[in-house]
mmCIF file of C-alpha atoms in Angstrom:
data_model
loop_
_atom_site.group_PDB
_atom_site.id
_atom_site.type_symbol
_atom_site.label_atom_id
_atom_site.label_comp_id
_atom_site.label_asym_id
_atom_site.label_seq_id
_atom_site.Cartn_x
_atom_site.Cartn_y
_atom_site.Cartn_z
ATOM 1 C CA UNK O 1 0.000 0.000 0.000
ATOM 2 C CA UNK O 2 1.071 3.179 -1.010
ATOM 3 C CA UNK O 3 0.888 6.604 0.273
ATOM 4 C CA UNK O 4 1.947 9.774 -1.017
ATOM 5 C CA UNK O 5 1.254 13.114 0.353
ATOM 6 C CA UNK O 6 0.778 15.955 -1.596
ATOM 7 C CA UNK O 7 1.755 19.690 -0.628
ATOM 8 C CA UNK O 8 0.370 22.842 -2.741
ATOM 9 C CA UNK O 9 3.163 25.131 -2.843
ATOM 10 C CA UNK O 10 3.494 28.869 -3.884
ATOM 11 C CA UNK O 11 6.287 30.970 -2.611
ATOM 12 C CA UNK O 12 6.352 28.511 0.312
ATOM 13 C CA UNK O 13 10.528 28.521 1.071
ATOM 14 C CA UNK O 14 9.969 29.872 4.859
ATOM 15 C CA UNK O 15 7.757 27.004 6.440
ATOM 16 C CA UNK O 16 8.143 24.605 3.229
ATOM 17 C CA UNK O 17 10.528 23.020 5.203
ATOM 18 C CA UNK O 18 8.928 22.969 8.974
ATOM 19 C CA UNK O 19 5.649 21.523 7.530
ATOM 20 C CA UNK O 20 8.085 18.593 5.478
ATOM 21 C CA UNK O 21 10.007 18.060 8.735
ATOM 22 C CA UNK O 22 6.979 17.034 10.735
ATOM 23 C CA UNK O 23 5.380 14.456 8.196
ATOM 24 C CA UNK O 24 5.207 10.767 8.704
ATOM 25 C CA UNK O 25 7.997 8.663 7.537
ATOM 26 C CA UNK O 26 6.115 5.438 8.832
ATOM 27 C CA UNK O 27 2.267 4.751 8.948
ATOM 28 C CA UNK O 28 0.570 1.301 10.410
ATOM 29 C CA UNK O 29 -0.835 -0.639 6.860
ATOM 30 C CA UNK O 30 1.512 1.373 4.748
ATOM 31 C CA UNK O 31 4.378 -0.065 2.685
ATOM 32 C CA UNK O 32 5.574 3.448 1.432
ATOM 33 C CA UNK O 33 5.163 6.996 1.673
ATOM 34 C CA UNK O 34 6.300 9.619 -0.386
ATOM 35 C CA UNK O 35 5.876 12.996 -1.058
ATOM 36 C CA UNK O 36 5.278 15.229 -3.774
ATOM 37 C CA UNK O 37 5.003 18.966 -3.863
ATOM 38 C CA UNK O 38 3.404 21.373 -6.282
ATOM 39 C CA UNK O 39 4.712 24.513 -7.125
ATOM 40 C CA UNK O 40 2.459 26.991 -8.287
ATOM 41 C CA UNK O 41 4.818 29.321 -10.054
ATOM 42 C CA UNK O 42 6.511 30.343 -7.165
ATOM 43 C CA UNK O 43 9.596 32.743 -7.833
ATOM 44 C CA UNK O 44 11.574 32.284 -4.444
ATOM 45 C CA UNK O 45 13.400 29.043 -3.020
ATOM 46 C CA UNK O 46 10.504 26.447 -2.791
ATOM 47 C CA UNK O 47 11.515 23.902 -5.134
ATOM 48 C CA UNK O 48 15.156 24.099 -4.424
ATOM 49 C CA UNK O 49 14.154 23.928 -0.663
ATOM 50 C CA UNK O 50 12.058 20.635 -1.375
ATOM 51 C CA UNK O 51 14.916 18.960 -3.470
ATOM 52 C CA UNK O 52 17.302 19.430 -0.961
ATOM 53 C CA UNK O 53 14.744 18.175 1.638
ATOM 54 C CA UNK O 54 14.315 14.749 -0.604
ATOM 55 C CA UNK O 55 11.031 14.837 -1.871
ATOM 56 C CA UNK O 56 10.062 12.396 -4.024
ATOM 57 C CA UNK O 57 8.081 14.294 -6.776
ATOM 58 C CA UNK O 58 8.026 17.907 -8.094
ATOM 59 C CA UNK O 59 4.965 19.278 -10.346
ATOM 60 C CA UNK O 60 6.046 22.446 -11.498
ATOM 61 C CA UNK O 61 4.310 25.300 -13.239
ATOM 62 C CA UNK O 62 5.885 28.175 -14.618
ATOM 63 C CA UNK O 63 3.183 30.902 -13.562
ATOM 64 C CA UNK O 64 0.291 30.540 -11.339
ATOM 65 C CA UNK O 65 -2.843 29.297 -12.025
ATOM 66 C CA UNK O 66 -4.735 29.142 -8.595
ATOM 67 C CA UNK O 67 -4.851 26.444 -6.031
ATOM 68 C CA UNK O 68 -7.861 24.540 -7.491
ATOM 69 C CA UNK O 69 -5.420 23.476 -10.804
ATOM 70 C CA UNK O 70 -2.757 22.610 -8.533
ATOM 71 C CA UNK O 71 -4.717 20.504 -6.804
ATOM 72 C CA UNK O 72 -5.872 18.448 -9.632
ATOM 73 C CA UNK O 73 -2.357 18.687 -11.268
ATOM 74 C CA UNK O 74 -1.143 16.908 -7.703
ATOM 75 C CA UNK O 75 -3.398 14.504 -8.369
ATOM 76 C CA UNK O 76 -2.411 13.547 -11.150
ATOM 77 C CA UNK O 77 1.166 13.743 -10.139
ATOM 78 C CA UNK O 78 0.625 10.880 -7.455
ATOM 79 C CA UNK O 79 -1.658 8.454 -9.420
ATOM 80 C CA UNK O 80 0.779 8.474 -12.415
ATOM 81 C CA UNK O 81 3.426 7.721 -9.388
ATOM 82 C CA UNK O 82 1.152 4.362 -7.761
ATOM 83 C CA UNK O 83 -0.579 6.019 -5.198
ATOM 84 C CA UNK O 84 -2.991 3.987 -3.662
ATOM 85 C CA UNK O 85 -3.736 6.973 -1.329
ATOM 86 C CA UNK O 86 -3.358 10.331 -1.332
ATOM 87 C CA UNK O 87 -3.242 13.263 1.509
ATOM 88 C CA UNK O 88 -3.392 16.974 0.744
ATOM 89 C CA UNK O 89 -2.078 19.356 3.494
ATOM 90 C CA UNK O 90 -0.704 22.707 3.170
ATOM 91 C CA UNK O 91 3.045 24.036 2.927
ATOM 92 C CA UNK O 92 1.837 26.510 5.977
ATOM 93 C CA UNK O 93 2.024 23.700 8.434
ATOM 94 C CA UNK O 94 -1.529 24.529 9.278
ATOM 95 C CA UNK O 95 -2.189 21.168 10.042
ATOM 96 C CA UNK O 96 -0.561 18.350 12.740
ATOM 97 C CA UNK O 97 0.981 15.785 10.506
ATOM 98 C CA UNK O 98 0.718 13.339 13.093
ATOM 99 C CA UNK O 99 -3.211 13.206 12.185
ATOM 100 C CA UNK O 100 -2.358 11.560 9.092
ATOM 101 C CA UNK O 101 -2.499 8.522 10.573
ATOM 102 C CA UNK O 102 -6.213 9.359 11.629
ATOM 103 C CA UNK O 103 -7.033 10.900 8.091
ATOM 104 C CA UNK O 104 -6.296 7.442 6.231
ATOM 105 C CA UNK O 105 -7.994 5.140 8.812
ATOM 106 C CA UNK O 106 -11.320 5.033 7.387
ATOM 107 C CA UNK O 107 -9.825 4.457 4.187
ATOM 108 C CA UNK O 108 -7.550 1.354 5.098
ATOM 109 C CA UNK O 109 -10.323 -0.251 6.830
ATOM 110 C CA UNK O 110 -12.691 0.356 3.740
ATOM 111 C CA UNK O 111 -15.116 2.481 5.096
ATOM 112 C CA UNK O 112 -14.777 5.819 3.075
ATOM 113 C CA UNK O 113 -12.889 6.801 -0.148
ATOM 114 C CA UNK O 114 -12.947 10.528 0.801
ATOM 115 C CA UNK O 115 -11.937 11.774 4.599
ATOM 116 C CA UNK O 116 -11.935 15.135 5.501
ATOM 117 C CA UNK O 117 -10.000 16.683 8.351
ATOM 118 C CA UNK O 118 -12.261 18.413 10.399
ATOM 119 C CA UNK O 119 -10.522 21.314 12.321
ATOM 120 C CA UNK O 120 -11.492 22.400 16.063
ATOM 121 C CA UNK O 121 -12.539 26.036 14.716
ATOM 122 C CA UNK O 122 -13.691 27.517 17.814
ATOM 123 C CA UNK O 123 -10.714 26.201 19.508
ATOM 124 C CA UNK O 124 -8.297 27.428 16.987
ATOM 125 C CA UNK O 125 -7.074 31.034 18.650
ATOM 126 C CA UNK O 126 -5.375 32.847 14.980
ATOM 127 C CA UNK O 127 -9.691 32.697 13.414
ATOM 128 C CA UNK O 128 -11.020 35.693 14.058
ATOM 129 C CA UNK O 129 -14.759 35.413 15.500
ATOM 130 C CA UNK O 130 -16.266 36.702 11.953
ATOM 131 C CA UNK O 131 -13.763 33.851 10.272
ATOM 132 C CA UNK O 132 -15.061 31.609 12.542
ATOM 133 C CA UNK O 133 -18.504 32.174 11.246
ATOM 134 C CA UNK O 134 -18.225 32.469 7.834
ATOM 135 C CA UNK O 135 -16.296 28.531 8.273
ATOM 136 C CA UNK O 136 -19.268 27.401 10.029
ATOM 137 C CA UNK O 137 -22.007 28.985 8.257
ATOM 138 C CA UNK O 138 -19.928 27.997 4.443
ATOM 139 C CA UNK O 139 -19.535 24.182 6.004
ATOM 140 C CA UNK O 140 -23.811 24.219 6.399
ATOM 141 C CA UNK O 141 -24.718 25.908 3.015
ATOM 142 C CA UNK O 142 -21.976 22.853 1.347
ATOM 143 C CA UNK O 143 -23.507 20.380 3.633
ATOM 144 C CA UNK O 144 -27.142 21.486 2.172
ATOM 145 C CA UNK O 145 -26.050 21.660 -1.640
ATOM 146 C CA UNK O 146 -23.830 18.255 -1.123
ATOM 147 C CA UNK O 147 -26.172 16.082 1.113
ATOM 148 C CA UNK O 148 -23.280 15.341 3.588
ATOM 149 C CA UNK O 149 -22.607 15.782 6.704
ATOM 150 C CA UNK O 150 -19.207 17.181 6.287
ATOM 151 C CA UNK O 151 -18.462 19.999 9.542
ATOM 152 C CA UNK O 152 -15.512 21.715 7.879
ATOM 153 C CA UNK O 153 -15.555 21.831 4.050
ATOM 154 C CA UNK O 154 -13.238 25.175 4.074
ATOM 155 C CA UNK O 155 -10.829 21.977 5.252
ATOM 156 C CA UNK O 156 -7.518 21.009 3.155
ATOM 157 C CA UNK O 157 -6.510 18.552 4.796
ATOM 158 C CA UNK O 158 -8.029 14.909 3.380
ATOM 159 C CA UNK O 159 -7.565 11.879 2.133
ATOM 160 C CA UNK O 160 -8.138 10.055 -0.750
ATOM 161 C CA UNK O 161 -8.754 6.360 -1.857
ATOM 162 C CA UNK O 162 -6.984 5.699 -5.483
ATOM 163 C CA UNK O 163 -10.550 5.163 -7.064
ATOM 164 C CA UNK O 164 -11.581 8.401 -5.276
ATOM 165 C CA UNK O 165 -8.869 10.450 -6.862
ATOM 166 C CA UNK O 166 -9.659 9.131 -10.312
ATOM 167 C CA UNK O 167 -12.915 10.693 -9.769
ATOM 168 C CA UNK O 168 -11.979 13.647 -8.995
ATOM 169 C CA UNK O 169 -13.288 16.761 -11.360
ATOM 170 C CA UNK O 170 -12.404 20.554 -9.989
ATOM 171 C CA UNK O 171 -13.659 23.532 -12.871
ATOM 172 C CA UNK O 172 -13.279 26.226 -10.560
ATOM 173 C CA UNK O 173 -10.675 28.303 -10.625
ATOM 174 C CA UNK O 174 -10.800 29.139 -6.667
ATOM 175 C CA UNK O 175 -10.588 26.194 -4.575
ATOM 176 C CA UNK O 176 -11.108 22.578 -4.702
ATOM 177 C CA UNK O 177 -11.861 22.484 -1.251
ATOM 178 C CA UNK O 178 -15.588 22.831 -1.788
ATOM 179 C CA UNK O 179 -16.595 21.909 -5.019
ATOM 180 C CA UNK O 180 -15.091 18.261 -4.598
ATOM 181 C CA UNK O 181 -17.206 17.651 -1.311
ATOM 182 C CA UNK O 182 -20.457 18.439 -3.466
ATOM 183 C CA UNK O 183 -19.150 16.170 -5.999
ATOM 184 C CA UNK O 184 -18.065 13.350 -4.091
ATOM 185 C CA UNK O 185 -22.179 13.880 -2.190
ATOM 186 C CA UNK O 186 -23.854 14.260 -5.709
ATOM 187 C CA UNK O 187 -21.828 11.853 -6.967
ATOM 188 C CA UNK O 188 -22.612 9.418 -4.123
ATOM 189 C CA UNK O 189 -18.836 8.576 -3.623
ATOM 190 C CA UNK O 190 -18.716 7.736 0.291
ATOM 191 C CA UNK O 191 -16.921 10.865 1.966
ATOM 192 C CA UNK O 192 -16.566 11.016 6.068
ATOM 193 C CA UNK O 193 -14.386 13.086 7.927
ATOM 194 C CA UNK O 194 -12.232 12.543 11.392
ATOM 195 C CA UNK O 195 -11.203 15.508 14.199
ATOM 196 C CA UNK O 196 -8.079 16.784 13.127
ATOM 197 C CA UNK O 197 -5.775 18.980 15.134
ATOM 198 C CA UNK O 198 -3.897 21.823 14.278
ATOM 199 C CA UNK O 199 -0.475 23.986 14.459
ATOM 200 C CA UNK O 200 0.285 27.788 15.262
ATOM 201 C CA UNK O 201 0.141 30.164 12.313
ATOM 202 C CA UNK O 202 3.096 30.467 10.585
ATOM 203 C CA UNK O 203 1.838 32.793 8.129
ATOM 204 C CA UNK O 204 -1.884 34.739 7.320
ATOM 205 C CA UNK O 205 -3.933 32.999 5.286
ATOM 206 C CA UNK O 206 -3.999 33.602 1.376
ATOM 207 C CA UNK O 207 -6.730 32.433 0.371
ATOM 208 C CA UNK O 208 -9.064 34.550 3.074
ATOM 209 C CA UNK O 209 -7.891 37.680 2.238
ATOM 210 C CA UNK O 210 -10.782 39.703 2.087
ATOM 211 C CA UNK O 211 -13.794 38.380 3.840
ATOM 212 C CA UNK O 212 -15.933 39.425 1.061
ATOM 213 C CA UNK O 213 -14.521 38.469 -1.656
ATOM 214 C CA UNK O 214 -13.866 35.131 0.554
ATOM 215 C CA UNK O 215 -17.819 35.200 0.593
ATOM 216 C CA UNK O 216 -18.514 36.133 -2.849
ATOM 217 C CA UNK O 217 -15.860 33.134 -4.107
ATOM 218 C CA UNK O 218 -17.373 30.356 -2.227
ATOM 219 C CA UNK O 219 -20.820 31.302 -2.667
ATOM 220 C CA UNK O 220 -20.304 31.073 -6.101
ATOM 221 C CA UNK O 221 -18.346 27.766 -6.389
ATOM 222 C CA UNK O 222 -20.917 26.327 -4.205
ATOM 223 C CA UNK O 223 -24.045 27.651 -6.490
ATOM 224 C CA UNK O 224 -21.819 26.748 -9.561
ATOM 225 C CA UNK O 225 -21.208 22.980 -8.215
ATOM 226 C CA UNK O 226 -24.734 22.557 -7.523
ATOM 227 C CA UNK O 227 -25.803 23.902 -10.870
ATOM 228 C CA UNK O 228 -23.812 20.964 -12.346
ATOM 229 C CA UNK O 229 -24.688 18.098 -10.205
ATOM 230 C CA UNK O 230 -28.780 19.152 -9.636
ATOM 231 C CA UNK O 231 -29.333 21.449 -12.546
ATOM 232 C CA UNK O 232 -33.229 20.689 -12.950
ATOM 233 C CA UNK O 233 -33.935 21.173 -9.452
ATOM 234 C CA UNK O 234 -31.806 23.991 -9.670
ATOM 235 C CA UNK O 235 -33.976 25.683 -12.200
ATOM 236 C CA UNK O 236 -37.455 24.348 -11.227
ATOM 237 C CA UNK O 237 -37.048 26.286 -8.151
ATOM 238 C CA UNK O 238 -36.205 29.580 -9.707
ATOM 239 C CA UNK O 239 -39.011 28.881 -12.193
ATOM 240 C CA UNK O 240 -41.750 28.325 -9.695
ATOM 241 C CA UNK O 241 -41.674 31.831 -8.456
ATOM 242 C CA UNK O 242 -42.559 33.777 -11.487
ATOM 243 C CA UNK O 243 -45.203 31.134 -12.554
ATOM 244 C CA UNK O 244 -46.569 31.113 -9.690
ATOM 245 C CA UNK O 245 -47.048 35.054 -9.245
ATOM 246 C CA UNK O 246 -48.201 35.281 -12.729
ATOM 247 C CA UNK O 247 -51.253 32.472 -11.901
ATOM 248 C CA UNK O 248 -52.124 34.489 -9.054
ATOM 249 C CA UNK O 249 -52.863 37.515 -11.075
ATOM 250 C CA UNK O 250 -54.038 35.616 -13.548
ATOM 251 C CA UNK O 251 -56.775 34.412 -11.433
ATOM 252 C CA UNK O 252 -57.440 37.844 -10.104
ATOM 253 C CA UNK O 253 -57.811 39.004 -13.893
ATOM 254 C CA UNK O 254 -60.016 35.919 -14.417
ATOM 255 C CA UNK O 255 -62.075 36.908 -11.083
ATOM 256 C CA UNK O 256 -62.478 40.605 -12.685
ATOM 257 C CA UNK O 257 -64.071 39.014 -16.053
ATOM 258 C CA UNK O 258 -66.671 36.718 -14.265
ATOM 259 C CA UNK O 259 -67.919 40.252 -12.130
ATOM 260 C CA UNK O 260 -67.770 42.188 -15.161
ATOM 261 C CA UNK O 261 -64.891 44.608 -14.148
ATOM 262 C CA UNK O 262 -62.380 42.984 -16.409
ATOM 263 C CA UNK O 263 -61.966 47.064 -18.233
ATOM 264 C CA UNK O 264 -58.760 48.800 -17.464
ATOM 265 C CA UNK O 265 -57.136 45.731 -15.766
ATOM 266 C CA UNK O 266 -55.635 44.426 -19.327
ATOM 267 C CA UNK O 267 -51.948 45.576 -17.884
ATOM 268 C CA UNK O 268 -52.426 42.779 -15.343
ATOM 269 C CA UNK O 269 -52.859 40.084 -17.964
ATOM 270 C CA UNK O 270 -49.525 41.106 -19.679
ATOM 271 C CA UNK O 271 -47.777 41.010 -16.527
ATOM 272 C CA UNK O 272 -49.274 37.572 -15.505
ATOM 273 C CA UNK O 273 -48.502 36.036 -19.111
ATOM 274 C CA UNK O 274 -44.795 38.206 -19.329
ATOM 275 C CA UNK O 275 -44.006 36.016 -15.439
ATOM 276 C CA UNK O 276 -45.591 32.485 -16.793
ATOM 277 C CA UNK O 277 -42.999 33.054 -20.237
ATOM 278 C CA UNK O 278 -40.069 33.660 -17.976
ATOM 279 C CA UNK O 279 -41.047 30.588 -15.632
ATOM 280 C CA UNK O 280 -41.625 28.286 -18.392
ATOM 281 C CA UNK O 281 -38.275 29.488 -20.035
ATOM 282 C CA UNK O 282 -36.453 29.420 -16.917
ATOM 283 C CA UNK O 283 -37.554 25.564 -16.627
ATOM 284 C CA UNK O 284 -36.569 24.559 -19.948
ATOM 285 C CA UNK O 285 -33.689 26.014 -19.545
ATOM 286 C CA UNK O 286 -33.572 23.719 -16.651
ATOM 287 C CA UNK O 287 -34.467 20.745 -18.725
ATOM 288 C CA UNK O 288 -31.527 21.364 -20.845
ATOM 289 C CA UNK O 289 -29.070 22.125 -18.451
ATOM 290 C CA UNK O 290 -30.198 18.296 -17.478
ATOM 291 C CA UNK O 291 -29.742 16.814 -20.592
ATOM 292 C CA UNK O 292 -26.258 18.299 -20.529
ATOM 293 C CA UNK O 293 -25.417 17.313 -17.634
ATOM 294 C CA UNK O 294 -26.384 13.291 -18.204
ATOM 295 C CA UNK O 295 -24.102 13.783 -21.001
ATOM 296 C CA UNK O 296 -21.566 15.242 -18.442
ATOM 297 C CA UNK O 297 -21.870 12.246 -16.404
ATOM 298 C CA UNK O 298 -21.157 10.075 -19.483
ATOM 299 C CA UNK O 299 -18.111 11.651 -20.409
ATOM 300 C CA UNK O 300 -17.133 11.721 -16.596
ATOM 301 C CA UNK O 301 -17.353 7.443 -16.318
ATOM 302 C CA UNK O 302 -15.578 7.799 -20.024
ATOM 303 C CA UNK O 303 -12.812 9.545 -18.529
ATOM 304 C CA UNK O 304 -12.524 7.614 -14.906
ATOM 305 C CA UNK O 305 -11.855 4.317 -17.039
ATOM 306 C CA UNK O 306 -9.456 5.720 -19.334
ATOM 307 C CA UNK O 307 -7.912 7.407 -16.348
ATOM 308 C CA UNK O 308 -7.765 4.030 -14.794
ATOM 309 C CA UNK O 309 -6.829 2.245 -17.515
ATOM 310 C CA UNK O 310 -3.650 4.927 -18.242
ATOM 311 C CA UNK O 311 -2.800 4.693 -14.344
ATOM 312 C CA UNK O 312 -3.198 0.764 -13.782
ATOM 313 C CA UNK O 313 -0.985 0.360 -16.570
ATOM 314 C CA UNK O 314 2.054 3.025 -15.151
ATOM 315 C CA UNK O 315 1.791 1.275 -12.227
ATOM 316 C CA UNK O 316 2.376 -2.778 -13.203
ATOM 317 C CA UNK O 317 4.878 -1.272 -15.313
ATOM 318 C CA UNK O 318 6.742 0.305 -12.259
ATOM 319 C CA UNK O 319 6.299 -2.573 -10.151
ATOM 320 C CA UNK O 320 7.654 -4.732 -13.291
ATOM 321 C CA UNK O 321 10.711 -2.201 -12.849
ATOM 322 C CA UNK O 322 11.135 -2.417 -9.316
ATOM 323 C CA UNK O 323 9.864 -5.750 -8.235
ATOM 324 C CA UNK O 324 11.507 -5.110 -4.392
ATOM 325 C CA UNK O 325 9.161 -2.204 -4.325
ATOM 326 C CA UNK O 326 6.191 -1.907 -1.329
ATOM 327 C CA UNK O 327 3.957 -4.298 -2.242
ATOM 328 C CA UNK O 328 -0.196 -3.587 -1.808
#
């Protein structure tokens, strides 16, 4: 069984090294563990700091392009390399390593193929009370669109089974933190998460920089993941409104006819038929966005088994190479 954790990385050369330092070089049920770093275009010392550490694997990118691509591209990066799990954390050292252990538990006794580190947010001192919030009130509006019961989806540190990771599908450009919990809900891939402990700040927090544009950004990747996963019902509730305003007056207008008062009450029949239009529209629209998305889901199990095909195959032929390797 093998493991290999995964570290985002841009312009990470000051606590690159603190956060390497306190990972796991031996886990219960693993064979081997390795690690693999993504750098995100950074332009100081973060790859030279991780090669002279020893890690294992290096994704690079010559400019940045956000956390959510990284993410995927580490992904990637550690199925290509035999992963049978994977771990995300963060080059901060946000998160105790020694929790790893935890993380992959459910995973290595088959009960989940997603875990989730869920953080102790009240306890944590460096949140401020209207972070603290936000992280609570964000985790309930992802637990509503994803039909989980996930407590901290703002979380970056988790786990993930190799079948789990193959799955994987991130078209935001923000974060993959919540748009793969809605996914792995929608997509009914089982997803749990443990308590998780964490370290002192080492540095503030780049992807909460503003609070409302932290807001505005997760909002939307949360409407936008929903959109893709429940389109219909997405769009049969925002075409019930108008239709059902424009009945309404409708049968007020029809009311006026039957006691002969129907004169100078023409402008309601407009508006009544202008609301039913934009209803009916809005739900077709829905109906479409449906059939688009059942072709989405076609082209998603297309490109699971050729991802598992393309993987399976890297990995018999490095175990062919290096038959003294862990073995699962």
């Amino acid at each position: 069984m093998k493991l290999i954790i995964q570290i985002p990385c841009f312009n990470e050369a000051e606590t690159l090294e603190i956060a390497l330092n306190d990972l796991p070089k031996k886990l219960d049920g693993i064979d081997e563990i390795e690690y693999l770093i993504i750098n995100d275009g950074s332009r100081d010392d973060t790859v030279e700091v991780a090669r002279k550490w020893g890690v294992h694997h290096i994704v690079n990118f010559r400019q940045n392009k956000g956390l959510a691509k990284g993410f995927m591209a580490g992904l990637d990066g550690c199925l290509q390399n035999g992963a049978d799990i994977i771990v995300n954390t963060d080059a901060d050292n946000q998160y105790c390593a020694e929790d790893i252990a935890v993380l992959i538990r459910p995973i290595l006794d088959g009960e989940a193929d997603m875990v989730i580190g869920a953080r102790p947010i009240d306890e944590t001192e460096h949140f401020s009370f209207i972070k603290k919030k936000l992280q609570h009130f964000g985790s309930w509006v992802v637990r509503k669109a994803s039909n989980t019961d996930i407590p901290d989806a703002p979380s970056g540190f988790r786990a993930f089974s190799r079948e789990a990771a193959m799955r994987m599908n991130v078209v935001n450009d923000y974060t993959y933190t919540l748009e793969t919990i809605v996914q792995a809900g929608r997509e009914k891939i089982a997803v749990t998460h443990v308590p998780v402990r964490t370290n002192r700040e080492l540095r503030p927090s780049r992807l909460f920089q503003s609070i409302w544009g932290y807001v505005k950004k997760s909002m939307l990747t949360i409407l936008r993941a929903y959109m893709m996963y429940k389109p219909l019902k997405f769009f049969s509730f925002l075409a019930v409104p108008p239709i059902g305003v424009g009945l309404l007056i409708s049968f007020r207008f029809l009311y006026f006819i039957a006691v002969g008062q129907a004169n100078g009450h023409v402008q309601s029949l407009i508006l009544a038929c202008t609301l039913i239009i934009m209803g009916f529209l809005t739900f077709m629209i829905g109906l479409m966005a449906d059939v688009i998305a059942s072709n989405r889901k076609l082209l998603q199990d297309t490109q699971y088994h050729v991802r598992k095909m393309e993987y399976d195959l890297m990995k018999q032929q490095q175990r062919t190479e290096d038959p003294h390797g862990g073995a699962e």
